[in-house]
Amino acid sequence: MTQRLQNFLWQMTVAALMLLPVCSQADGLLRIGLQLHNEPQTNRPCTANGQQDYLSTCLVMDSLMTVFARHGAKITFEMGLGNALSTPIWGGVGVRGSAPYMVLHPEVVHIGTHIHYPADGVGFRDKFCPPYLEDNIAEASLTYAQYALSADRRHDTMVAVTGQEIRGVCGLWSRNLNLRWEPALSATGYEWVTGWNNMHPPGGSTGGHAWATSVNPWRVGHDLTNDYKGGVLDSYYNGAMALLPDGAVSGRMNPNENVSFALVDSLMQENWLAGDPERINVCYLTVHDYEFKSGGGIDYAEFRAWDSLLTMLDDYVASGQAIYQTMDEMYQDFVAWEVQGNISYPHNGAFEARDTVVYWTSPDGHAEILEYNLCWSPLSGSPSVGDGQDTTHYRHGRYAYRFGSDVTLRGIGSSTEGKHIYCVVPPDTAVEFRVWCHVEGSAQPLLGIRWYASPDTTPNTPHLSEVTGASTDSVAGDWSLITLRAEVPANATALRTCLYKLGSGLLWYDDANLRYVSGALETPVLTIRPVSAEQIQLRWTSISGASVYRIHYDTSSDGSFSSYLSVAAPDTSAIIDITASPIMFYRVIAVAP
């Protein structure tokens, strides 16, 4: 538990890095991966065909690894509990395609966890032998402790089977809003989670896994959804878990979806055009191991199809547009980008995803809903004809946001379907809001940052105060980079960004981003170890120039860091008494004189 907690605490420090500005590590590349689901209820050791089922999955994985290695492509194997329980019985290093075998080939495959728990549906409950106690409890009756214990047990099983730390997971969302999957996963030791938006084509038929238009990872805050398949809808940025969205391709290789290479190629173009040159861009396809099985055997035609598909995707890599990665590599690149002070806020800062329902039509005429964004909503005034997403002028991709009337936009959404409504920010820091703009006539750009006491509020909650301004930082052609820097007020824990237009004329905004620029020197690397049943010891790395270290902590499960203790430099450790009340999150910040 100590190692997992240490990993979690380090992840939390990364989530709130406040470094002095340096060059971003964003490279404009589209990172392409494959998420291969191994369903938790399959490959179980207690069923009559368990061994055959398990070994056929190993054969599928070995064959896929061979195909992907030939292209330099990579797989993220989301291992189910049944597969993990069977591995010590039937799998080992000598069994090609087993978890121990995959661990020896990190250049091709990385292992994550496919939990799919809890869900009161066939295949997800009462399927293990013997089942864990919480597996017999209806989802509506589960306590948070039971819920978190289930995640912890499954994580421990995966670690024991692979002999390595498992950082990524797919599926712990719940329809019971009292079961907060974000802190449950974080406390267990997971650092990133994959998405499952549960989008539906028109007409209400079931859609694929997550046909979203977003390709930029972000850190998920308070989950607002009442559907575990829609667990990526959140109310604020800077939660503990990094979400890796799948772009517009996931689920499209399922044979039941009448997939064609032209379809995947078109969707991949959507991903490429939706990318943001200032951020990390990711996408992945999602398949299941059973899709490569047929009539009790292996469907080798499916492997040949994937070989041909990868040949097509190789063109993106060869052209310098994309690279192949596992999802753990995507996460590591995202963290490296964050370390430079960058924040994945506001959502849809490049304006490439539409503000309302996004319809997309495939080459064969099939239309579907891609995503419900609702993330740049009017704050005041009435839009004029032509306002909104526009192709007349744009800095990159396909769109910028056009202002013809005096309408204020803010990076928020509705209280039930929004994304990044708020951005949680720590005290003693300063942020910089950066947006590119193109002006015609006498229009003038103006940026705003509104401060809030809490991130857990509704979109119409009154703000504490607002700072506005617009300084021209640089000019590139007919586009100017304008910035607004502001220190976080002492009574504020969250912000929202606003865009304004002053004067007559037209104005276009594109590529809006937020970053930390000053205040704290740095967030040191933090470790923790138990001293006794009543005390723990925190230790952190020394930061040159620090006069004091602030230990921020929170006694609730949302990680909002409501209080802090001060330790004068050069001391780099502290003993914390945990008997009075459980302290769930820690972060240490080095502060300059």
Coordinates of C-alpha atoms in Angstrom, one line a residue:
M1 CA 0.0 0.0 0.0
T2 CA 2.9 2.4 0.8
Q3 CA 4.3 2.1 -2.7
R4 CA 0.9 2.7 -4.4
L5 CA 0.2 5.6 -2.1
Q6 CA 3.6 7.0 -2.9
N7 CA 2.9 6.8 -6.6
F8 CA -0.5 8.4 -6.1
L9 CA 1.1 11.3 -4.2
W10 CA 3.6 11.8 -6.9
Q11 CA 0.8 11.9 -9.4
M12 CA -1.0 14.5 -7.4
T13 CA 2.1 16.7 -7.3
V14 CA 2.3 16.5 -11.1
A15 CA -1.3 17.5 -11.3
A16 CA -0.5 20.8 -9.6
L17 CA 2.9 21.7 -10.9
M18 CA 3.7 25.4 -10.7
L19 CA 7.0 25.8 -12.5
L20 CA 8.5 28.9 -14.0
P21 CA 7.7 29.1 -17.7
V22 CA 9.9 27.2 -20.2
C23 CA 9.2 25.9 -23.7
S24 CA 6.3 23.6 -24.0
Q25 CA 7.0 20.0 -24.9
A26 CA 4.0 19.8 -27.3
D27 CA 5.2 18.6 -30.7
G28 CA 1.9 18.6 -32.7
L29 CA 2.1 14.9 -33.2
L30 CA -1.0 12.7 -33.1
R31 CA -0.2 9.7 -30.8
I32 CA -2.0 6.6 -32.0
G33 CA -2.6 3.5 -29.9
L34 CA -4.7 0.4 -29.6
Q35 CA -6.8 -0.4 -26.5
L36 CA -7.4 -4.1 -26.4
H37 CA -10.2 -5.0 -23.9
N38 CA -10.0 -8.4 -22.2
E39 CA -13.4 -8.6 -20.5
P40 CA -13.2 -9.3 -16.8
Q41 CA -15.8 -12.2 -17.0
T42 CA -13.8 -14.2 -19.6
N43 CA -10.8 -16.6 -19.3
R44 CA -12.0 -17.6 -15.7
P45 CA -10.3 -20.6 -14.1
C46 CA -13.5 -22.0 -12.6
T47 CA -15.4 -22.7 -15.8
A48 CA -15.4 -25.8 -17.9
N49 CA -13.9 -24.1 -20.9
G50 CA -11.7 -21.7 -18.9
Q51 CA -8.4 -23.1 -19.9
Q52 CA -9.3 -23.2 -23.6
D53 CA -10.7 -19.7 -23.4
Y54 CA -7.5 -18.4 -21.7
L55 CA -5.1 -20.1 -24.0
S56 CA -7.0 -18.9 -27.1
T57 CA -6.7 -15.3 -25.7
C58 CA -2.9 -15.9 -25.3
L59 CA -2.8 -17.0 -28.9
V60 CA -4.7 -13.9 -30.0
M61 CA -2.3 -11.7 -28.1
D62 CA 0.8 -13.4 -29.5
S63 CA -0.5 -13.1 -33.0
L64 CA -1.4 -9.4 -32.5
M65 CA 2.0 -8.7 -31.0
T66 CA 3.7 -10.2 -34.1
V67 CA 1.5 -8.1 -36.4
F68 CA 2.0 -4.8 -34.5
A69 CA 5.8 -5.4 -34.0
R70 CA 6.1 -5.6 -37.7
H71 CA 4.8 -2.1 -38.1
G72 CA 6.4 -0.6 -35.0
A73 CA 2.9 -0.2 -33.6
K74 CA 1.9 -0.7 -29.9
I75 CA -0.8 -2.3 -27.9
T76 CA -2.3 -1.5 -24.5
F77 CA -3.7 -4.7 -23.1
E78 CA -6.5 -4.0 -20.7
M79 CA -6.4 -7.2 -18.7
G80 CA -9.5 -8.5 -17.1
L81 CA -9.8 -10.2 -13.7
G82 CA -10.6 -13.6 -15.1
N83 CA -7.4 -13.5 -17.2
A84 CA -5.3 -12.4 -14.2
L85 CA -6.7 -15.2 -12.0
S86 CA -6.0 -17.8 -14.7
T87 CA -2.4 -16.7 -15.4
P88 CA -0.8 -18.4 -12.4
I89 CA -2.5 -21.7 -13.3
W90 CA -2.1 -21.9 -17.1
G91 CA 0.2 -19.0 -18.1
G92 CA 3.8 -18.2 -17.6
V93 CA 6.8 -16.7 -19.3
G94 CA 6.9 -19.7 -21.6
V95 CA 3.3 -19.2 -22.7
R96 CA 3.4 -16.8 -25.6
G97 CA 0.8 -14.1 -25.2
S98 CA 0.4 -14.5 -21.5
A99 CA 0.9 -11.6 -19.1
P100 CA 4.4 -12.7 -18.0
Y101 CA 5.3 -13.0 -21.7
M102 CA 3.9 -9.6 -22.5
V103 CA 5.9 -8.0 -19.7
L104 CA 9.1 -9.1 -21.5
H105 CA 8.1 -7.1 -24.6
P106 CA 7.4 -3.5 -23.5
E107 CA 8.4 -2.2 -26.9
V108 CA 5.1 -3.7 -28.2
V109 CA 2.6 -4.0 -25.4
H110 CA 1.8 -2.4 -22.0
I111 CA -0.6 -3.9 -19.5
G112 CA -3.4 -2.0 -17.9
T113 CA -6.6 -3.1 -16.0
H114 CA -10.1 -3.6 -17.3
I115 CA -12.2 -3.4 -14.2
H116 CA -15.8 -2.8 -15.4
Y117 CA -17.1 -2.6 -11.9
P118 CA -19.6 -2.1 -10.6
A119 CA -22.3 -2.6 -13.1
D120 CA -25.5 -4.5 -12.5
G121 CA -25.4 -6.3 -15.8
V122 CA -24.7 -9.7 -17.2
G123 CA -21.0 -10.5 -17.2
F124 CA -19.9 -8.1 -14.4
R125 CA -21.3 -9.5 -11.2
D126 CA -21.2 -13.0 -9.5
K127 CA -18.8 -14.2 -12.1
F128 CA -15.7 -15.1 -10.1
C129 CA -15.0 -18.1 -8.0
P130 CA -15.2 -17.5 -5.2
P131 CA -16.5 -14.0 -5.7
Y132 CA -15.3 -11.2 -3.5
L133 CA -17.9 -10.2 -1.0
E134 CA -18.6 -6.9 -2.7
D135 CA -19.3 -8.7 -6.0
N136 CA -22.5 -10.0 -4.5
I137 CA -23.8 -6.6 -3.4
A138 CA -26.1 -4.6 -5.8
E139 CA -24.5 -1.4 -7.0
A140 CA -27.2 0.8 -5.4
S141 CA -26.3 -0.7 -2.0
L142 CA -22.6 -0.6 -2.2
T143 CA -20.7 1.6 0.2
Y144 CA -17.7 3.7 -0.9
A145 CA -15.4 1.5 1.2
Q146 CA -16.6 -1.6 -0.5
Y147 CA -16.3 0.1 -3.9
A148 CA -12.8 1.2 -3.3
L149 CA -11.8 -2.2 -1.8
S150 CA -12.9 -3.8 -5.1
A151 CA -10.6 -1.5 -7.1
D152 CA -7.8 -2.2 -4.7
R153 CA -8.2 -6.0 -4.9
R154 CA -8.2 -6.0 -8.6
H155 CA -5.2 -3.7 -8.8
D156 CA -3.3 -6.0 -6.4
T157 CA -4.2 -9.0 -8.5
M158 CA -2.8 -7.4 -11.7
V159 CA 0.4 -6.3 -9.9
A160 CA 1.0 -9.8 -8.6
V161 CA 0.5 -11.4 -12.0
T162 CA 2.7 -8.9 -13.9
G163 CA 5.3 -8.1 -11.3
Q164 CA 5.1 -4.5 -12.2
E165 CA 3.1 -1.4 -11.1
I166 CA -0.1 -1.0 -13.1
R167 CA -0.9 2.7 -13.6
G168 CA -3.8 2.6 -16.1
V169 CA -7.3 1.4 -16.0
C170 CA -10.5 1.2 -18.0
G171 CA -13.8 1.2 -16.2
L172 CA -14.8 1.9 -12.6
W173 CA -17.6 4.3 -13.3
S174 CA -20.8 3.9 -11.4
R175 CA -24.4 5.0 -11.8
N176 CA -24.5 5.5 -8.0
L177 CA -23.3 9.0 -7.5
N178 CA -22.2 8.3 -4.0
L179 CA -19.5 6.0 -5.4
R180 CA -16.8 8.5 -6.5
W181 CA -14.6 6.5 -8.9
E182 CA -11.9 9.2 -9.2
P183 CA -10.7 9.1 -5.6
A184 CA -11.3 5.3 -5.5
L185 CA -8.9 4.7 -8.4
S186 CA -6.4 7.3 -7.3
A187 CA -6.1 5.9 -3.8
T188 CA -5.5 2.5 -5.3
G189 CA -2.6 3.7 -7.3
Y190 CA -4.0 4.3 -10.7
E191 CA -2.8 7.4 -12.5
W192 CA -4.6 7.4 -15.8
V193 CA -8.0 6.2 -17.1
T194 CA -9.4 5.6 -20.5
G195 CA -12.7 7.0 -21.7
W196 CA -16.0 5.5 -22.7
N197 CA -18.4 8.3 -23.7
N198 CA -21.3 6.0 -24.7
M199 CA -22.2 8.2 -27.7
H200 CA -25.3 7.1 -29.7
P201 CA -26.0 7.5 -33.4
P202 CA -29.2 9.3 -34.3
G203 CA -32.2 7.0 -33.7
G204 CA -31.1 5.9 -30.3
S205 CA -29.3 2.7 -31.2
T206 CA -26.3 1.8 -29.2
G207 CA -23.1 3.4 -30.4
G208 CA -19.4 2.5 -30.0
H209 CA -17.1 3.0 -27.2
A210 CA -16.3 6.7 -27.1
W211 CA -16.7 8.5 -30.4
A212 CA -15.5 11.8 -29.1
T213 CA -13.9 14.6 -30.9
S214 CA -11.5 15.5 -28.1
V215 CA -7.9 14.4 -28.5
N216 CA -6.3 16.3 -25.6
P217 CA -5.9 14.5 -22.2
W218 CA -7.0 16.3 -19.1
R219 CA -7.3 15.6 -15.4
V220 CA -10.8 14.6 -14.4
G221 CA -12.5 16.4 -11.5
H222 CA -15.8 15.8 -9.8
D223 CA -17.8 13.3 -11.8
L224 CA -21.3 14.5 -12.5
T225 CA -22.6 11.8 -14.7
N226 CA -25.3 9.3 -13.6
D227 CA -24.1 6.7 -16.2
Y228 CA -20.9 4.8 -15.6
K229 CA -20.3 4.8 -19.4
G230 CA -20.2 8.5 -19.4
G231 CA -17.8 9.0 -16.6
V232 CA -15.6 11.4 -18.5
L233 CA -18.1 14.3 -17.9
D234 CA -16.7 16.4 -15.1
S235 CA -17.1 19.7 -13.3
Y236 CA -13.6 20.9 -12.9
Y237 CA -10.0 20.4 -14.1
N238 CA -7.1 19.3 -11.9
G239 CA -8.6 16.1 -10.5
A240 CA -6.3 13.3 -9.5
M241 CA -6.8 11.1 -12.6
A242 CA -5.6 11.9 -16.1
L243 CA -8.2 10.9 -18.7
L244 CA -6.9 9.8 -22.1
P245 CA -9.6 10.5 -24.7
D246 CA -9.8 8.3 -27.7
G247 CA -10.6 10.8 -30.4
A248 CA -13.0 9.8 -33.1
V249 CA -11.9 6.2 -33.9
S250 CA -12.6 4.0 -30.9
G251 CA -14.9 1.1 -31.4
R252 CA -15.0 1.6 -35.2
M253 CA -13.0 -1.6 -35.9
N254 CA -15.7 -3.8 -34.3
P255 CA -17.0 -6.0 -37.1
N256 CA -20.6 -5.3 -36.0
E257 CA -20.1 -1.7 -37.1
N258 CA -19.5 -2.4 -40.8
V259 CA -16.0 -0.9 -40.6
S260 CA -14.1 0.1 -43.7
F261 CA -10.5 1.4 -44.1
A262 CA -12.0 4.5 -45.7
L263 CA -14.0 5.1 -42.6
V264 CA -11.1 4.7 -40.2
D265 CA -8.9 6.9 -42.5
S266 CA -11.6 9.6 -42.4
L267 CA -11.9 9.4 -38.6
M268 CA -8.1 9.6 -38.3
Q269 CA -8.2 12.8 -40.4
E270 CA -10.8 14.1 -37.9
N271 CA -8.3 13.4 -35.1
W272 CA -5.4 15.1 -36.9
L273 CA -7.4 18.2 -37.7
A274 CA -8.8 18.4 -34.1
G275 CA -5.3 18.4 -32.7
D276 CA -3.9 21.4 -30.8
P277 CA -0.2 22.4 -31.5
E278 CA 0.1 23.7 -28.0
R279 CA -1.0 20.4 -26.3
I280 CA -0.5 16.7 -26.3
N281 CA -2.8 15.0 -28.9
V282 CA -3.8 11.3 -28.5
C283 CA -6.3 8.8 -30.0
Y284 CA -6.7 5.1 -30.0
L285 CA -8.8 2.3 -31.5
T286 CA -10.6 -0.1 -29.2
V287 CA -11.2 -3.8 -29.9
H288 CA -11.7 -6.9 -27.8
D289 CA -9.8 -10.2 -27.9
Y290 CA -13.0 -12.1 -28.8
E291 CA -13.2 -10.2 -32.1
F292 CA -10.3 -12.3 -33.2
K293 CA -12.0 -15.6 -32.4
S294 CA -14.5 -17.5 -34.5
G295 CA -16.2 -20.8 -34.0
G296 CA -14.0 -21.8 -31.1
G297 CA -10.8 -21.0 -33.1
I298 CA -8.8 -18.0 -34.3
D299 CA -10.1 -15.7 -37.1
Y300 CA -6.9 -15.1 -39.0
A301 CA -8.8 -13.0 -41.6
E302 CA -9.1 -10.4 -38.8
F303 CA -5.4 -10.3 -38.2
R304 CA -4.8 -9.8 -42.0
A305 CA -7.3 -6.9 -41.9
W306 CA -5.4 -5.3 -39.0
D307 CA -2.1 -5.8 -40.9
S308 CA -3.6 -3.9 -43.8
L309 CA -5.1 -1.2 -41.5
L310 CA -1.7 -0.6 -39.9
T311 CA -0.1 -0.3 -43.3
M312 CA -2.6 2.6 -43.9
L313 CA -1.8 4.1 -40.5
D314 CA 1.9 3.8 -41.2
D315 CA 1.5 6.6 -43.8
Y316 CA 0.6 9.0 -40.9
V317 CA 3.8 8.0 -39.1
A318 CA 6.0 8.1 -42.2
S319 CA 4.7 11.6 -43.0
G320 CA 5.6 12.9 -39.5
Q321 CA 2.0 13.5 -38.5
A322 CA 1.8 10.7 -35.9
I323 CA 3.6 8.2 -33.8
Y324 CA 2.6 4.9 -32.3
Q325 CA 2.4 4.7 -28.5
T326 CA 1.0 2.7 -25.6
M327 CA -1.4 4.6 -23.4
D328 CA 1.1 4.7 -20.7
E329 CA 3.5 6.4 -23.0
M330 CA 0.8 8.9 -23.9
Y331 CA 0.4 9.6 -20.2
Q332 CA 4.1 10.0 -19.6
D333 CA 4.3 12.6 -22.5
F334 CA 1.3 14.4 -21.0
V335 CA 3.0 14.5 -17.6
A336 CA 6.2 15.9 -19.2
W337 CA 4.1 18.6 -20.9
E338 CA 2.4 19.4 -17.5
V339 CA 5.8 19.7 -15.8
Q340 CA 6.5 22.7 -18.0
G341 CA 3.6 24.5 -16.3
N342 CA 0.9 23.8 -18.9
I343 CA -2.7 23.1 -18.0
S344 CA -5.3 21.3 -20.1
Y345 CA -7.7 24.1 -19.7
P346 CA -9.9 25.5 -21.2
H347 CA -11.4 22.4 -22.9
N348 CA -11.7 22.8 -26.6
G349 CA -9.2 25.7 -26.5
A350 CA -8.6 25.2 -30.2
F351 CA -12.3 25.5 -31.0
E352 CA -12.1 22.4 -33.3
A353 CA -14.9 20.6 -31.5
R354 CA -18.4 22.1 -31.9
D355 CA -20.2 23.8 -29.0
T356 CA -23.3 21.7 -29.2
V357 CA -24.1 18.3 -30.5
V358 CA -21.5 17.2 -33.1
Y359 CA -22.8 15.3 -36.1
W360 CA -20.3 13.5 -38.3
T361 CA -21.1 11.7 -41.6
S362 CA -18.9 8.8 -42.7
P363 CA -17.9 8.3 -46.4
D364 CA -20.7 5.7 -46.7
G365 CA -23.3 8.2 -45.5
H366 CA -23.7 6.9 -41.9
A367 CA -24.3 9.8 -39.6
E368 CA -23.7 9.8 -35.8
I369 CA -23.4 12.0 -32.8
L370 CA -19.7 12.4 -31.9
E371 CA -19.8 14.5 -28.7
Y372 CA -21.8 16.8 -26.6
N373 CA -19.4 19.7 -25.9
L374 CA -21.3 22.7 -24.5
C375 CA -18.0 24.1 -23.3
W376 CA -18.0 27.7 -24.7
S377 CA -21.2 29.2 -23.7
P378 CA -22.4 32.8 -24.0
L379 CA -22.2 34.7 -20.8
S380 CA -23.9 37.9 -21.9
G381 CA -25.3 39.5 -25.0
S382 CA -26.8 37.8 -28.1
P383 CA -24.7 36.3 -30.8
S384 CA -25.1 37.8 -34.3
V385 CA -25.3 35.9 -37.5
G386 CA -22.0 34.2 -38.2
D387 CA -20.8 34.2 -34.6
G388 CA -19.3 31.0 -33.4
Q389 CA -17.1 28.3 -35.1
D390 CA -15.9 29.8 -38.3
T391 CA -13.6 28.7 -41.2
T392 CA -13.0 32.2 -42.6
H393 CA -9.9 32.7 -40.5
Y394 CA -8.1 30.2 -38.3
R395 CA -4.6 29.7 -37.0
H396 CA -4.5 25.9 -37.4
G397 CA -6.8 23.0 -38.0
R398 CA -10.2 24.1 -39.5
Y399 CA -11.8 26.5 -37.1
A400 CA -11.5 29.6 -35.0
Y401 CA -14.2 31.4 -33.0
R402 CA -15.7 34.4 -34.6
F403 CA -17.1 37.4 -32.7
G404 CA -19.3 39.9 -34.5
S405 CA -21.4 41.1 -31.6
D406 CA -20.6 41.9 -28.0
V407 CA -20.9 38.4 -26.6
T408 CA -18.8 37.0 -23.8
L409 CA -17.7 33.4 -24.0
R410 CA -16.6 31.3 -21.1
G411 CA -15.0 27.9 -20.9
I412 CA -17.8 26.1 -19.2
G413 CA -20.6 23.7 -19.9
S414 CA -24.0 22.7 -18.4
S415 CA -24.1 21.3 -14.9
T416 CA -24.8 17.8 -16.2
E417 CA -22.9 17.6 -19.5
G418 CA -20.1 20.1 -19.2
K419 CA -16.4 19.7 -19.3
H420 CA -13.8 21.7 -17.4
I421 CA -16.4 24.1 -16.0
Y422 CA -13.8 25.2 -13.5
C423 CA -10.1 24.9 -13.1
V424 CA -8.8 24.2 -9.6
V425 CA -5.7 26.3 -8.8
P426 CA -3.5 26.3 -5.7
P427 CA -2.7 29.4 -3.6
D428 CA 0.5 31.5 -4.0
T429 CA 0.6 31.0 -7.7
A430 CA 0.0 33.1 -10.8
V431 CA -1.5 31.9 -14.1
E432 CA -1.3 33.2 -17.6
F433 CA -4.3 33.0 -20.0
R434 CA -2.9 32.9 -23.6
V435 CA -5.1 33.2 -26.8
W436 CA -4.3 34.0 -30.4
C437 CA -6.6 36.5 -32.1
H438 CA -7.2 38.0 -35.6
V439 CA -8.9 41.4 -35.8
E440 CA -10.7 43.3 -38.6
G441 CA -12.0 46.8 -38.1
S442 CA -11.8 48.5 -34.7
A443 CA -12.6 45.5 -32.6
Q444 CA -10.4 44.9 -29.6
P445 CA -9.8 41.6 -27.7
L446 CA -10.2 41.4 -24.0
L447 CA -9.5 38.4 -21.8
G448 CA -11.0 37.7 -18.4
I449 CA -10.3 35.3 -15.4
R450 CA -13.1 34.9 -12.9
W451 CA -12.2 33.6 -9.4
Y452 CA -14.4 31.2 -7.3
A453 CA -14.3 30.0 -3.8
S454 CA -15.0 26.4 -4.7
P455 CA -15.0 24.2 -7.8
D456 CA -18.0 22.2 -6.7
T457 CA -20.5 24.8 -7.8
T458 CA -23.0 25.2 -10.6
P459 CA -22.2 27.2 -13.8
N460 CA -24.2 30.2 -12.6
T461 CA -22.6 30.5 -9.2
P462 CA -21.5 34.2 -8.6
H463 CA -17.8 34.7 -8.8
L464 CA -15.7 36.4 -6.1
S465 CA -13.9 38.8 -8.5
E466 CA -12.7 39.1 -12.0
V467 CA -9.5 40.4 -13.6
T468 CA -9.4 41.5 -17.3
G469 CA -6.8 42.6 -19.7
A470 CA -5.0 41.8 -22.9
S471 CA -1.3 42.3 -23.6
T472 CA 0.2 41.5 -27.0
D473 CA 3.0 39.0 -26.6
S474 CA 4.0 38.3 -30.2
V475 CA 2.7 38.6 -33.7
A476 CA 2.7 35.9 -36.5
G477 CA 1.3 37.1 -39.7
D478 CA -2.2 38.5 -39.2
W479 CA -2.5 36.7 -35.8
S480 CA -1.4 38.1 -32.4
L481 CA -0.8 36.2 -29.2
I482 CA -2.5 38.1 -26.4
T483 CA -2.0 37.2 -22.7
L484 CA -3.5 38.0 -19.3
R485 CA -1.5 37.2 -16.2
A486 CA -3.0 37.2 -12.7
E487 CA -2.2 36.0 -9.2
V488 CA -4.6 33.6 -7.5
P489 CA -6.5 35.5 -4.8
A490 CA -6.1 34.2 -1.3
N491 CA -9.8 33.3 -1.0
A492 CA -10.0 31.6 -4.4
T493 CA -9.6 27.9 -5.2
A494 CA -10.9 27.8 -8.8
L495 CA -11.2 29.9 -11.9
R496 CA -13.0 30.2 -15.2
T497 CA -11.7 31.9 -18.3
C498 CA -13.7 34.4 -20.4
L499 CA -13.3 35.9 -23.9
Y500 CA -14.6 39.4 -24.7
K501 CA -14.8 41.7 -27.8
L502 CA -14.8 45.5 -27.5
G503 CA -15.7 48.0 -30.2
S504 CA -17.1 47.4 -33.7
G505 CA -15.7 45.1 -36.3
L506 CA -14.9 41.4 -36.3
L507 CA -12.6 39.4 -34.1
W508 CA -11.5 35.7 -34.2
Y509 CA -10.0 33.7 -31.3
D510 CA -8.0 30.5 -31.6
D511 CA -5.8 28.2 -29.5
A512 CA -6.7 29.3 -26.0
N513 CA -4.5 27.9 -23.2
L514 CA -3.7 28.3 -19.5
R515 CA -0.4 27.8 -17.7
Y516 CA 1.3 28.5 -14.4
V517 CA 3.9 31.2 -14.7
S518 CA 5.1 32.3 -11.2
G519 CA 4.5 32.1 -7.5
A520 CA 5.7 28.9 -6.1
L521 CA 9.2 27.9 -7.3
E522 CA 8.4 24.2 -7.8
T523 CA 6.5 21.3 -6.5
P524 CA 9.1 18.9 -5.0
V525 CA 8.9 15.1 -5.4
L526 CA 7.1 13.8 -2.3
T527 CA 7.4 10.4 -0.6
I528 CA 5.6 9.1 2.4
R529 CA 6.1 6.2 4.9
P530 CA 4.3 5.1 8.0
V531 CA 6.1 5.8 11.3
S532 CA 3.4 4.2 13.5
A533 CA -0.3 3.5 13.6
E534 CA -0.7 7.2 14.5
Q535 CA 1.9 9.0 12.4
I536 CA 3.3 9.2 9.0
Q537 CA 6.5 10.9 7.7
L538 CA 6.5 13.1 4.6
R539 CA 9.8 13.7 2.9
W540 CA 10.5 15.8 -0.2
T541 CA 13.3 17.0 -2.4
S542 CA 15.1 20.2 -1.6
I543 CA 14.5 23.1 -4.0
S544 CA 17.1 25.8 -4.4
G545 CA 16.0 29.3 -3.4
A546 CA 13.1 28.1 -1.2
S547 CA 12.5 29.9 2.1
V548 CA 9.6 27.7 3.3
Y549 CA 7.8 24.6 2.2
R550 CA 4.0 24.4 2.4
I551 CA 2.4 21.1 3.0
H552 CA -1.1 21.4 1.5
Y553 CA -3.6 18.7 2.6
D554 CA -7.3 17.9 2.5
T555 CA -9.4 15.7 4.8
S556 CA -12.2 15.2 2.2
S557 CA -12.1 13.0 -0.9
D558 CA -12.0 15.7 -3.6
G559 CA -8.4 16.8 -3.2
S560 CA -9.1 20.5 -3.1
F561 CA -6.3 21.1 -0.5
S562 CA -8.2 23.2 2.0
S563 CA -5.4 23.7 4.5
Y564 CA -1.6 23.7 4.8
L565 CA 1.3 23.5 7.2
S566 CA 4.5 25.4 6.9
V567 CA 8.0 24.0 7.3
A568 CA 11.0 26.4 7.2
A569 CA 13.8 25.5 4.8
P570 CA 16.2 23.8 4.8
D571 CA 14.1 21.1 6.5
T572 CA 12.7 18.6 4.0
S573 CA 10.6 16.3 6.2
A574 CA 7.6 16.5 8.6
I575 CA 5.8 14.1 10.9
I576 CA 2.0 14.1 10.5
D577 CA -0.4 12.9 13.2
I578 CA -3.3 11.1 11.4
T579 CA -5.3 10.1 14.5
A580 CA -7.5 13.2 14.7
S581 CA -8.9 12.9 11.2
P582 CA -7.9 11.0 8.1
I583 CA -5.9 13.2 5.7
M584 CA -6.3 11.9 2.2
F585 CA -4.2 14.1 -0.1
Y586 CA -0.9 15.8 0.3
R587 CA 1.2 18.2 -1.8
V588 CA 4.3 20.1 -1.0
I589 CA 5.1 23.5 -2.6
A590 CA 8.4 25.4 -2.4
V591 CA 7.9 29.1 -1.8
A592 CA 10.4 31.8 -2.5
P593 CA 11.2 34.6 0.0

